[in-house]
Amino acid sequence: MTSRAATDPSVTDFEAAVERTDDREVVLDETYFYPEGGGQPADRGQIAGIAVTDVQQRNGEVVHHLADGPSIEAGATVSASVDAAFRTYCMRAHTASHVLYGASRRVLDDLGYGGFGIGESKVRVDFTTPTEIDDDRLVELERLVNQAVWDSRAVSWETVPREAALDRDDVAFNTKTEEGITGETVRLVSVADWDVAACGGTHVSNTREIGPVTLLDRSNPGEGLTRVEFAVGPAAIERRASDHENARTAARALDTRVDELPDAVARLQQERDALEREVEDLREQVVEARLSELREAVETRAGRDWLVGALPGLDANDLADVAQSMAGTAADVVVLVAEDGSYLAVGSTCDLDAGAVVERATDAFGGGGGGSPTVAQAGGLGANADEVLALYEAD
């Protein structure tokens, strides 16, 4: 016995005879409850006044799992009710996934179907495609989907011989799981002049019944798939309203209009880039001024010239580059410490190993580091700049 939910999705109240019960499981001679499968969750509802918590297809039967043990026996006739609101949501969401796939046929190259899933607040569709779904394509997909909804395209389903379905180039299949293509026949769901797919789910009869669709995001879940998530119904409306509110808030902050936001943001980016260049220029001037001071303070110890000092505004790698470049020109050994004392770099062009010089700091203050005889660095030092400098100035 199979469910009649996909064939007659508008039926949500019915009577049926109980074929058997087992603890909290009930099998009916006929059911309109949709069993979980193909990315669509099981229907909710009641049987004989008891809540249905799950529905599964098992060993050729549709098994209804109840919240409590049924007080009914085999042969009894019971009234059953499918949660109409949740059924409607699943119908709209499932059909919307087909419309999205149809839109993707028009935007993405070498498109393949990788599955889908209906969640409480969003729906995912997985594609195989070499095309990157960037922001522009995501917007275009949403535009096409909602245009297809507005166009009120008829949605229909039919059962055809399996080989006939497989021979058609226009039919979307999940070839990895062979979902919907096992057995002698295949159920095809068609959105008029838009999409055809092998599918056993419940659907609306016209795209206008889907309502607004809002694409949320895209990601790469692995296995060569690209995932697009969307919302339908209240969740789609709320997301769209939230996005609009955020856009208007941003526009007010920038003293512009929503349709002028891209230009306003571009101006801000130009101003930011100019400020960053100015800051970089100032930083370089500060560093160069400090280096000039350090060059004048070179000390000779045991026949080697030492340059030791703190240098602001450089990260660990830049500090190491400066130390290496100054070694041999400004001094034989160059020890540069970050302004906060958390890391240092050493350059050497004499018989003194740069790594050994760095070890003095790590032995004294912890942290870790290493390098070559000519350049080494360390980080995570538990000291301030003055304490690190004193270690080397006292050499």
GROMACS .gro file of C-alpha atoms in nm:
model
  395
    1MET     CA    1   0.000   0.000   0.000
    2THR     CA    2   0.136   0.341  -0.097
    3SER     CA    3   0.030   0.686   0.013
    4ARG     CA    4  -0.216   0.881  -0.202
    5ALA     CA    5  -0.076   1.213  -0.078
    6ALA     CA    6   0.120   1.291  -0.393
    7THR     CA    7  -0.168   1.195  -0.621
    8ASP     CA    8  -0.433   1.392  -0.431
    9PRO     CA    9  -0.244   1.647  -0.222
   10SER     CA   10  -0.555   1.854  -0.150
   11VAL     CA   11  -0.711   1.572   0.054
   12THR     CA   12  -0.636   1.623   0.422
   13ASP     CA   13  -0.939   1.457   0.590
   14PHE     CA   14  -1.034   1.095   0.525
   15GLU     CA   15  -1.153   0.770   0.678
   16ALA     CA   16  -0.972   0.439   0.650
   17ALA     CA   17  -0.974   0.089   0.792
   18VAL     CA   18  -0.700  -0.019   1.032
   19GLU     CA   19  -0.504  -0.309   0.887
   20ARG     CA   20  -0.282  -0.361   1.190
   21THR     CA   21  -0.137  -0.193   1.498
   22ASP     CA   22   0.191  -0.255   1.677
   23ASP     CA   23   0.261  -0.060   1.994
   24ARG     CA   24   0.240   0.301   1.863
   25GLU     CA   25   0.245   0.210   1.495
   26VAL     CA   26  -0.064   0.198   1.275
   27VAL     CA   27  -0.104   0.078   0.918
   28LEU     CA   28  -0.420   0.179   0.731
   29ASP     CA   29  -0.572   0.022   0.422
   30GLU     CA   30  -0.551   0.367   0.258
   31THR     CA   31  -0.375   0.687   0.363
   32TYR     CA   32  -0.323   1.043   0.252
   33PHE     CA   33  -0.034   1.100   0.493
   34TYR     CA   34   0.292   1.166   0.310
   35PRO     CA   35   0.576   0.944   0.436
   36GLU     CA   36   0.915   1.108   0.476
   37GLY     CA   37   1.128   1.073   0.165
   38GLY     CA   38   1.308   1.248  -0.117
   39GLY     CA   39   1.388   1.553   0.097
   40GLN     CA   40   1.025   1.614   0.199
   41PRO     CA   41   0.938   1.562   0.567
   42ALA     CA   42   0.654   1.341   0.682
   43ASP     CA   43   0.307   1.487   0.719
   44ARG     CA   44   0.172   1.575   1.061
   45GLY     CA   45  -0.183   1.529   1.185
   46GLN     CA   46  -0.405   1.292   1.378
   47ILE     CA   47  -0.549   0.943   1.354
   48ALA     CA   48  -0.846   0.866   1.578
   49GLY     CA   49  -0.770   1.183   1.771
   50ILE     CA   50  -0.410   1.080   1.844
   51ALA     CA   51  -0.121   1.291   1.714
   52VAL     CA   52   0.085   1.146   1.430
   53THR     CA   53   0.454   1.207   1.507
   54ASP     CA   54   0.611   1.042   1.201
   55VAL     CA   55   0.520   0.859   0.880
   56GLN     CA   56   0.755   0.616   0.704
   57GLN     CA   57   0.742   0.389   0.402
   58ARG     CA   58   0.861   0.046   0.518
   59ASN     CA   59   0.846  -0.293   0.353
   60GLY     CA   60   0.575  -0.182   0.113
   61GLU     CA   61   0.362  -0.027   0.387
   62VAL     CA   62   0.301   0.328   0.507
   63VAL     CA   63   0.361   0.315   0.882
   64HIS     CA   64   0.212   0.591   1.097
   65HIS     CA   65   0.386   0.655   1.430
   66LEU     CA   66   0.151   0.789   1.698
   67ALA     CA   67   0.225   0.992   2.009
   68ASP     CA   68   0.034   0.736   2.224
   69GLY     CA   69  -0.058   0.375   2.184
   70PRO     CA   70  -0.380   0.351   1.980
   71SER     CA   71  -0.699   0.233   2.147
   72ILE     CA   72  -0.815   0.085   1.818
   73GLU     CA   73  -0.800  -0.265   1.673
   74ALA     CA   74  -0.748  -0.407   1.328
   75GLY     CA   75  -1.061  -0.381   1.117
   76ALA     CA   76  -1.188  -0.065   1.282
   77THR     CA   77  -1.265   0.242   1.073
   78VAL     CA   78  -1.095   0.558   1.191
   79SER     CA   79  -1.103   0.925   1.100
   80ALA     CA   80  -0.773   1.080   1.004
   81SER     CA   81  -0.669   1.439   0.953
   82VAL     CA   82  -0.351   1.572   0.792
   83ASP     CA   83  -0.219   1.904   0.923
   84ALA     CA   84  -0.339   2.121   0.635
   85ALA     CA   85  -0.111   2.417   0.710
   86PHE     CA   86   0.205   2.205   0.712
   87ARG     CA   87   0.093   2.012   0.404
   88THR     CA   88   0.038   2.340   0.221
   89TYR     CA   89   0.380   2.465   0.326
   90CYS     CA   90   0.546   2.147   0.196
   91MET     CA   91   0.352   2.163  -0.131
   92ARG     CA   92   0.457   2.522  -0.190
   93ALA     CA   93   0.817   2.461  -0.086
   94HIS     CA   94   0.852   2.147  -0.297
   95THR     CA   95   0.708   2.310  -0.607
   96ALA     CA   96   0.927   2.615  -0.549
   97SER     CA   97   1.232   2.389  -0.559
   98HIS     CA   98   1.126   2.272  -0.907
   99VAL     CA   99   1.077   2.631  -1.018
  100LEU     CA  100   1.423   2.718  -0.885
  101TYR     CA  101   1.571   2.428  -1.079
  102GLY     CA  102   1.394   2.553  -1.392
  103ALA     CA  103   1.541   2.899  -1.334
  104SER     CA  104   1.884   2.742  -1.287
  105ARG     CA  105   1.853   2.568  -1.624
  106ARG     CA  106   1.846   2.918  -1.774
  107VAL     CA  107   2.139   3.061  -1.575
  108LEU     CA  108   2.383   2.778  -1.492
  109ASP     CA  109   2.592   2.561  -1.724
  110ASP     CA  110   2.599   2.178  -1.731
  111LEU     CA  111   2.334   2.167  -1.461
  112GLY     CA  112   2.275   1.852  -1.257
  113TYR     CA  113   2.042   1.778  -0.966
  114GLY     CA  114   2.196   1.677  -0.633
  115GLY     CA  115   1.894   1.665  -0.402
  116PHE     CA  116   1.690   1.897  -0.183
  117GLY     CA  117   1.542   1.921   0.166
  118ILE     CA  118   1.251   2.106   0.324
  119GLY     CA  119   1.322   2.258   0.665
  120GLU     CA  120   1.098   2.443   0.907
  121SER     CA  121   1.205   2.788   0.789
  122LYS     CA  122   1.406   2.730   0.471
  123VAL     CA  123   1.453   2.491   0.182
  124ARG     CA  124   1.777   2.378   0.021
  125VAL     CA  125   1.842   2.267  -0.336
  126ASP     CA  126   2.175   2.112  -0.434
  127PHE     CA  127   2.314   2.148  -0.786
  128THR     CA  128   2.612   2.021  -0.976
  129THR     CA  129   2.742   2.293  -1.204
  130PRO     CA  130   3.077   2.448  -1.297
  131THR     CA  131   2.915   2.791  -1.285
  132GLU     CA  132   2.989   3.001  -0.978
  133ILE     CA  133   2.668   3.125  -0.818
  134ASP     CA  134   2.783   3.473  -0.722
  135ASP     CA  135   2.563   3.755  -0.591
  136ASP     CA  136   2.453   3.862  -0.937
  137ARG     CA  137   2.345   3.510  -1.034
  138LEU     CA  138   2.167   3.463  -0.701
  139VAL     CA  139   1.966   3.778  -0.765
  140GLU     CA  140   1.891   3.667  -1.121
  141LEU     CA  141   1.771   3.326  -0.997
  142GLU     CA  142   1.536   3.492  -0.748
  143ARG     CA  143   1.401   3.723  -1.017
  144LEU     CA  144   1.332   3.430  -1.252
  145VAL     CA  145   1.168   3.221  -0.980
  146ASN     CA  146   0.929   3.495  -0.876
  147GLN     CA  147   0.855   3.577  -1.239
  148ALA     CA  148   0.754   3.214  -1.292
  149VAL     CA  149   0.531   3.237  -0.984
  150TRP     CA  150   0.371   3.554  -1.119
  151ASP     CA  151   0.320   3.394  -1.460
  152SER     CA  152   0.080   3.139  -1.303
  153ARG     CA  153   0.227   2.835  -1.474
  154ALA     CA  154   0.027   2.513  -1.447
  155VAL     CA  155   0.181   2.229  -1.245
  156SER     CA  156   0.088   1.872  -1.334
  157TRP     CA  157   0.208   1.518  -1.269
  158GLU     CA  158   0.186   1.188  -1.454
  159THR     CA  159   0.330   0.840  -1.439
  160VAL     CA  160   0.525   0.720  -1.744
  161PRO     CA  161   0.730   0.410  -1.826
  162ARG     CA  162   1.076   0.426  -1.672
  163GLU     CA  163   1.270   0.389  -1.997
  164ALA     CA  164   1.059   0.656  -2.165
  165ALA     CA  165   1.143   0.899  -1.886
  166LEU     CA  166   1.514   0.816  -1.896
  167ASP     CA  167   1.520   0.875  -2.272
  168ARG     CA  168   1.407   1.234  -2.227
  169ASP     CA  169   1.680   1.500  -2.207
  170ASP     CA  170   1.452   1.754  -2.038
  171VAL     CA  171   1.381   1.549  -1.724
  172ALA     CA  172   1.582   1.622  -1.408
  173PHE     CA  173   1.689   1.313  -1.213
  174ASN     CA  174   1.891   1.264  -0.898
  175THR     CA  175   2.116   1.010  -1.066
  176LYS     CA  176   2.330   0.964  -0.755
  177THR     CA  177   2.048   0.828  -0.539
  178GLU     CA  178   1.829   0.721  -0.833
  179GLU     CA  179   1.546   0.893  -0.648
  180GLY     CA  180   1.222   0.851  -0.837
  181ILE     CA  181   1.366   0.630  -1.114
  182THR     CA  182   1.346   0.283  -0.961
  183GLY     CA  183   1.066   0.046  -1.060
  184GLU     CA  184   0.880   0.008  -1.387
  185THR     CA  185   0.735   0.358  -1.394
  186VAL     CA  186   0.846   0.709  -1.311
  187ARG     CA  187   0.633   0.993  -1.177
  188LEU     CA  188   0.709   1.318  -1.358
  189VAL     CA  189   0.615   1.659  -1.222
  190SER     CA  190   0.594   1.933  -1.485
  191VAL     CA  191   0.585   2.310  -1.449
  192ALA     CA  192   0.444   2.426  -1.782
  193ASP     CA  193   0.715   2.542  -2.024
  194TRP     CA  194   0.958   2.567  -1.734
  195ASP     CA  195   1.073   2.239  -1.575
  196VAL     CA  196   1.020   1.862  -1.570
  197ALA     CA  197   1.156   1.635  -1.294
  198ALA     CA  198   1.117   1.285  -1.156
  199CYS     CA  199   0.953   1.339  -0.819
  200GLY     CA  200   0.722   1.166  -0.574
  201GLY     CA  201   0.639   1.468  -0.359
  202THR     CA  202   0.330   1.680  -0.306
  203HIS     CA  203   0.282   1.990  -0.520
  204VAL     CA  204   0.049   2.281  -0.582
  205SER     CA  205  -0.141   2.286  -0.911
  206ASN     CA  206  -0.025   2.631  -1.019
  207THR     CA  207   0.289   2.831  -0.948
  208ARG     CA  208   0.084   3.128  -0.826
  209GLU     CA  209  -0.002   2.918  -0.517
  210ILE     CA  210   0.365   2.920  -0.412
  211GLY     CA  211   0.364   3.286  -0.314
  212PRO     CA  212   0.680   3.493  -0.269
  213VAL     CA  213   1.016   3.317  -0.279
  214THR     CA  214   1.327   3.472  -0.124
  215LEU     CA  215   1.668   3.325  -0.195
  216LEU     CA  216   1.875   3.333   0.122
  217ASP     CA  217   2.226   3.213   0.051
  218ARG     CA  218   2.449   2.970  -0.134
  219SER     CA  219   2.728   2.743  -0.013
  220ASN     CA  220   2.941   2.445  -0.111
  221PRO     CA  221   2.852   2.141   0.105
  222GLY     CA  222   3.110   1.919  -0.065
  223GLU     CA  223   3.098   1.633  -0.315
  224GLY     CA  224   3.104   1.883  -0.600
  225LEU     CA  225   2.769   2.034  -0.501
  226THR     CA  226   2.654   2.395  -0.488
  227ARG     CA  227   2.370   2.457  -0.241
  228VAL     CA  228   2.111   2.733  -0.270
  229GLU     CA  229   1.876   2.799   0.022
  230PHE     CA  230   1.546   2.983  -0.003
  231ALA     CA  231   1.234   3.060   0.195
  232VAL     CA  232   0.866   3.059   0.101
  233GLY     CA  233   0.560   3.202   0.273
  234PRO     CA  234   0.593   3.402   0.597
  235ALA     CA  235   0.966   3.329   0.629
  236ALA     CA  236   1.024   3.469   0.280
  237ILE     CA  237   0.816   3.776   0.356
  238GLU     CA  238   0.997   3.839   0.684
  239ARG     CA  239   1.341   3.802   0.524
  240ARG     CA  240   1.251   4.037   0.241
  241ALA     CA  241   1.108   4.293   0.485
  242SER     CA  242   1.419   4.264   0.701
  243ASP     CA  243   1.647   4.316   0.402
  244HIS     CA  244   1.444   4.619   0.297
  245GLU     CA  245   1.457   4.763   0.647
  246ASN     CA  246   1.833   4.713   0.663
  247ALA     CA  247   1.876   4.879   0.325
  248ARG     CA  248   1.670   5.180   0.431
  249THR     CA  249   1.862   5.206   0.759
  250ALA     CA  250   2.191   5.203   0.568
  251ALA     CA  251   2.060   5.461   0.323
  252ARG     CA  252   1.962   5.696   0.607
  253ALA     CA  253   2.303   5.656   0.767
  254LEU     CA  254   2.468   5.750   0.438
  255ASP     CA  255   2.220   6.031   0.371
  256THR     CA  256   2.112   5.879   0.040
  257ARG     CA  257   1.833   5.675  -0.114
  258VAL     CA  258   1.813   5.294  -0.130
  259ASP     CA  259   1.856   5.290  -0.508
  260GLU     CA  260   2.170   5.505  -0.469
  261LEU     CA  261   2.332   5.281  -0.205
  262PRO     CA  262   2.580   5.115  -0.447
  263ASP     CA  263   2.719   5.456  -0.550
  264ALA     CA  264   2.734   5.571  -0.187
  265VAL     CA  265   2.917   5.255  -0.082
  266ALA     CA  266   3.159   5.293  -0.374
  267ARG     CA  267   3.240   5.647  -0.258
  268LEU     CA  268   3.299   5.522   0.096
  269GLN     CA  269   3.531   5.253  -0.034
  270GLN     CA  270   3.729   5.511  -0.229
  271GLU     CA  271   3.755   5.730   0.079
  272ARG     CA  272   3.860   5.429   0.290
  273ASP     CA  273   4.127   5.331   0.037
  274ALA     CA  274   4.261   5.686   0.034
  275LEU     CA  275   4.273   5.694   0.416
  276GLU     CA  276   4.445   5.356   0.425
  277ARG     CA  277   4.710   5.482   0.183
  278GLU     CA  278   4.755   5.791   0.397
  279VAL     CA  279   4.789   5.582   0.712
  280GLU     CA  280   5.040   5.354   0.537
  281ASP     CA  281   5.245   5.655   0.429
  282LEU     CA  282   5.246   5.791   0.784
  283ARG     CA  283   5.337   5.450   0.922
  284GLU     CA  284   5.631   5.426   0.686
  285GLN     CA  285   5.746   5.772   0.791
  286VAL     CA  286   5.727   5.674   1.160
  287VAL     CA  287   5.918   5.351   1.097
  288GLU     CA  288   6.183   5.527   0.893
  289ALA     CA  289   6.226   5.795   1.158
  290ARG     CA  290   6.267   5.531   1.426
  291LEU     CA  291   6.515   5.338   1.213
  292SER     CA  292   6.723   5.654   1.169
  293GLU     CA  293   6.738   5.688   1.548
  294LEU     CA  294   6.842   5.324   1.586
  295ARG     CA  295   7.117   5.355   1.325
  296GLU     CA  296   7.269   5.635   1.529
  297ALA     CA  297   7.263   5.416   1.842
  298VAL     CA  298   7.457   5.118   1.707
  299GLU     CA  299   7.691   4.971   1.970
  300THR     CA  300   8.003   4.762   1.922
  301ARG     CA  301   8.030   4.458   2.150
  302ALA     CA  302   8.305   4.196   2.128
  303GLY     CA  303   8.395   4.309   1.781
  304ARG     CA  304   8.035   4.300   1.649
  305ASP     CA  305   7.810   4.596   1.576
  306TRP     CA  306   7.467   4.562   1.743
  307LEU     CA  307   7.150   4.752   1.660
  308VAL     CA  308   6.881   4.694   1.925
  309GLY     CA  309   6.551   4.872   1.955
  310ALA     CA  310   6.171   4.870   1.947
  311LEU     CA  311   5.997   4.938   1.619
  312PRO     CA  312   5.626   5.033   1.598
  313GLY     CA  313   5.372   4.956   1.329
  314LEU     CA  314   5.508   4.629   1.184
  315ASP     CA  315   5.378   4.274   1.208
  316ALA     CA  316   5.610   3.982   1.281
  317ASN     CA  317   5.691   3.905   0.918
  318ASP     CA  318   5.758   4.268   0.827
  319LEU     CA  319   5.976   4.303   1.135
  320ALA     CA  320   6.180   4.001   1.023
  321ASP     CA  321   6.218   4.146   0.672
  322VAL     CA  322   6.350   4.476   0.811
  323ALA     CA  323   6.588   4.299   1.050
  324GLN     CA  324   6.729   4.087   0.768
  325SER     CA  325   6.766   4.382   0.530
  326MET     CA  326   6.947   4.595   0.791
  327ALA     CA  327   7.186   4.320   0.899
  328GLY     CA  328   7.518   4.377   0.728
  329THR     CA  329   7.442   4.736   0.634
  330ALA     CA  330   7.338   4.904   0.961
  331ALA     CA  331   7.497   4.647   1.196
  332ASP     CA  332   7.625   4.290   1.219
  333VAL     CA  333   7.340   4.189   1.448
  334VAL     CA  334   6.999   4.357   1.433
  335VAL     CA  335   6.745   4.290   1.710
  336LEU     CA  336   6.404   4.450   1.657
  337VAL     CA  337   6.124   4.420   1.911
  338ALA     CA  338   5.754   4.491   1.857
  339GLU     CA  339   5.622   4.795   2.039
  340ASP     CA  340   5.418   4.576   2.278
  341GLY     CA  341   5.701   4.327   2.330
  342SER     CA  342   5.500   4.027   2.208
  343TYR     CA  343   5.739   3.934   1.928
  344LEU     CA  344   6.086   4.009   1.798
  345ALA     CA  345   6.307   3.948   1.495
  346VAL     CA  346   6.681   3.908   1.457
  347GLY     CA  347   6.903   3.948   1.153
  348SER     CA  348   7.272   3.849   1.153
  349THR     CA  349   7.555   3.854   0.899
  350CYS     CA  350   7.832   3.751   1.136
  351ASP     CA  351   7.931   3.434   1.319
  352LEU     CA  352   7.649   3.486   1.570
  353ASP     CA  353   7.351   3.262   1.483
  354ALA     CA  354   7.022   3.459   1.463
  355GLY     CA  355   6.832   3.162   1.602
  356ALA     CA  356   7.056   3.151   1.908
  357VAL     CA  357   6.993   3.520   1.969
  358VAL     CA  358   6.618   3.462   1.952
  359GLU     CA  359   6.644   3.174   2.201
  360ARG     CA  360   6.761   3.418   2.467
  361ALA     CA  361   6.418   3.578   2.461
  362THR     CA  362   6.217   3.256   2.447
  363ASP     CA  363   6.426   3.105   2.730
  364ALA     CA  364   6.365   3.413   2.941
  365PHE     CA  365   6.004   3.498   2.854
  366GLY     CA  366   5.850   3.188   2.697
  367GLY     CA  367   5.683   3.181   2.358
  368GLY     CA  368   5.827   3.010   2.056
  369GLY     CA  369   6.026   3.083   1.747
  370GLY     CA  370   6.305   2.982   1.516
  371GLY     CA  371   6.462   3.051   1.182
  372SER     CA  372   6.797   3.034   1.005
  373PRO     CA  373   7.144   3.154   1.104
  374THR     CA  374   7.080   3.481   0.919
  375VAL     CA  375   6.721   3.560   1.021
  376ALA     CA  376   6.495   3.434   1.301
  377GLN     CA  377   6.187   3.547   1.489
  378ALA     CA  378   5.983   3.462   1.797
  379GLY     CA  379   5.635   3.538   1.924
  380GLY     CA  380   5.415   3.492   2.229
  381LEU     CA  381   5.673   3.648   2.461
  382GLY     CA  382   5.549   3.713   2.812
  383ALA     CA  383   5.720   4.048   2.854
  384ASN     CA  384   5.693   4.411   2.757
  385ALA     CA  385   5.924   4.580   2.506
  386ASP     CA  386   6.151   4.733   2.772
  387GLU     CA  387   6.209   4.394   2.936
  388VAL     CA  388   6.296   4.231   2.604
  389LEU     CA  389   6.527   4.516   2.505
  390ALA     CA  390   6.703   4.505   2.843
  391LEU     CA  391   6.788   4.140   2.778
  392TYR     CA  392   6.991   4.239   2.473
  393GLU     CA  393   7.114   4.578   2.581
  394ALA     CA  394   7.284   4.412   2.877
  395ASP     CA  395   7.481   4.178   2.653
   0.00000   0.00000   0.00000
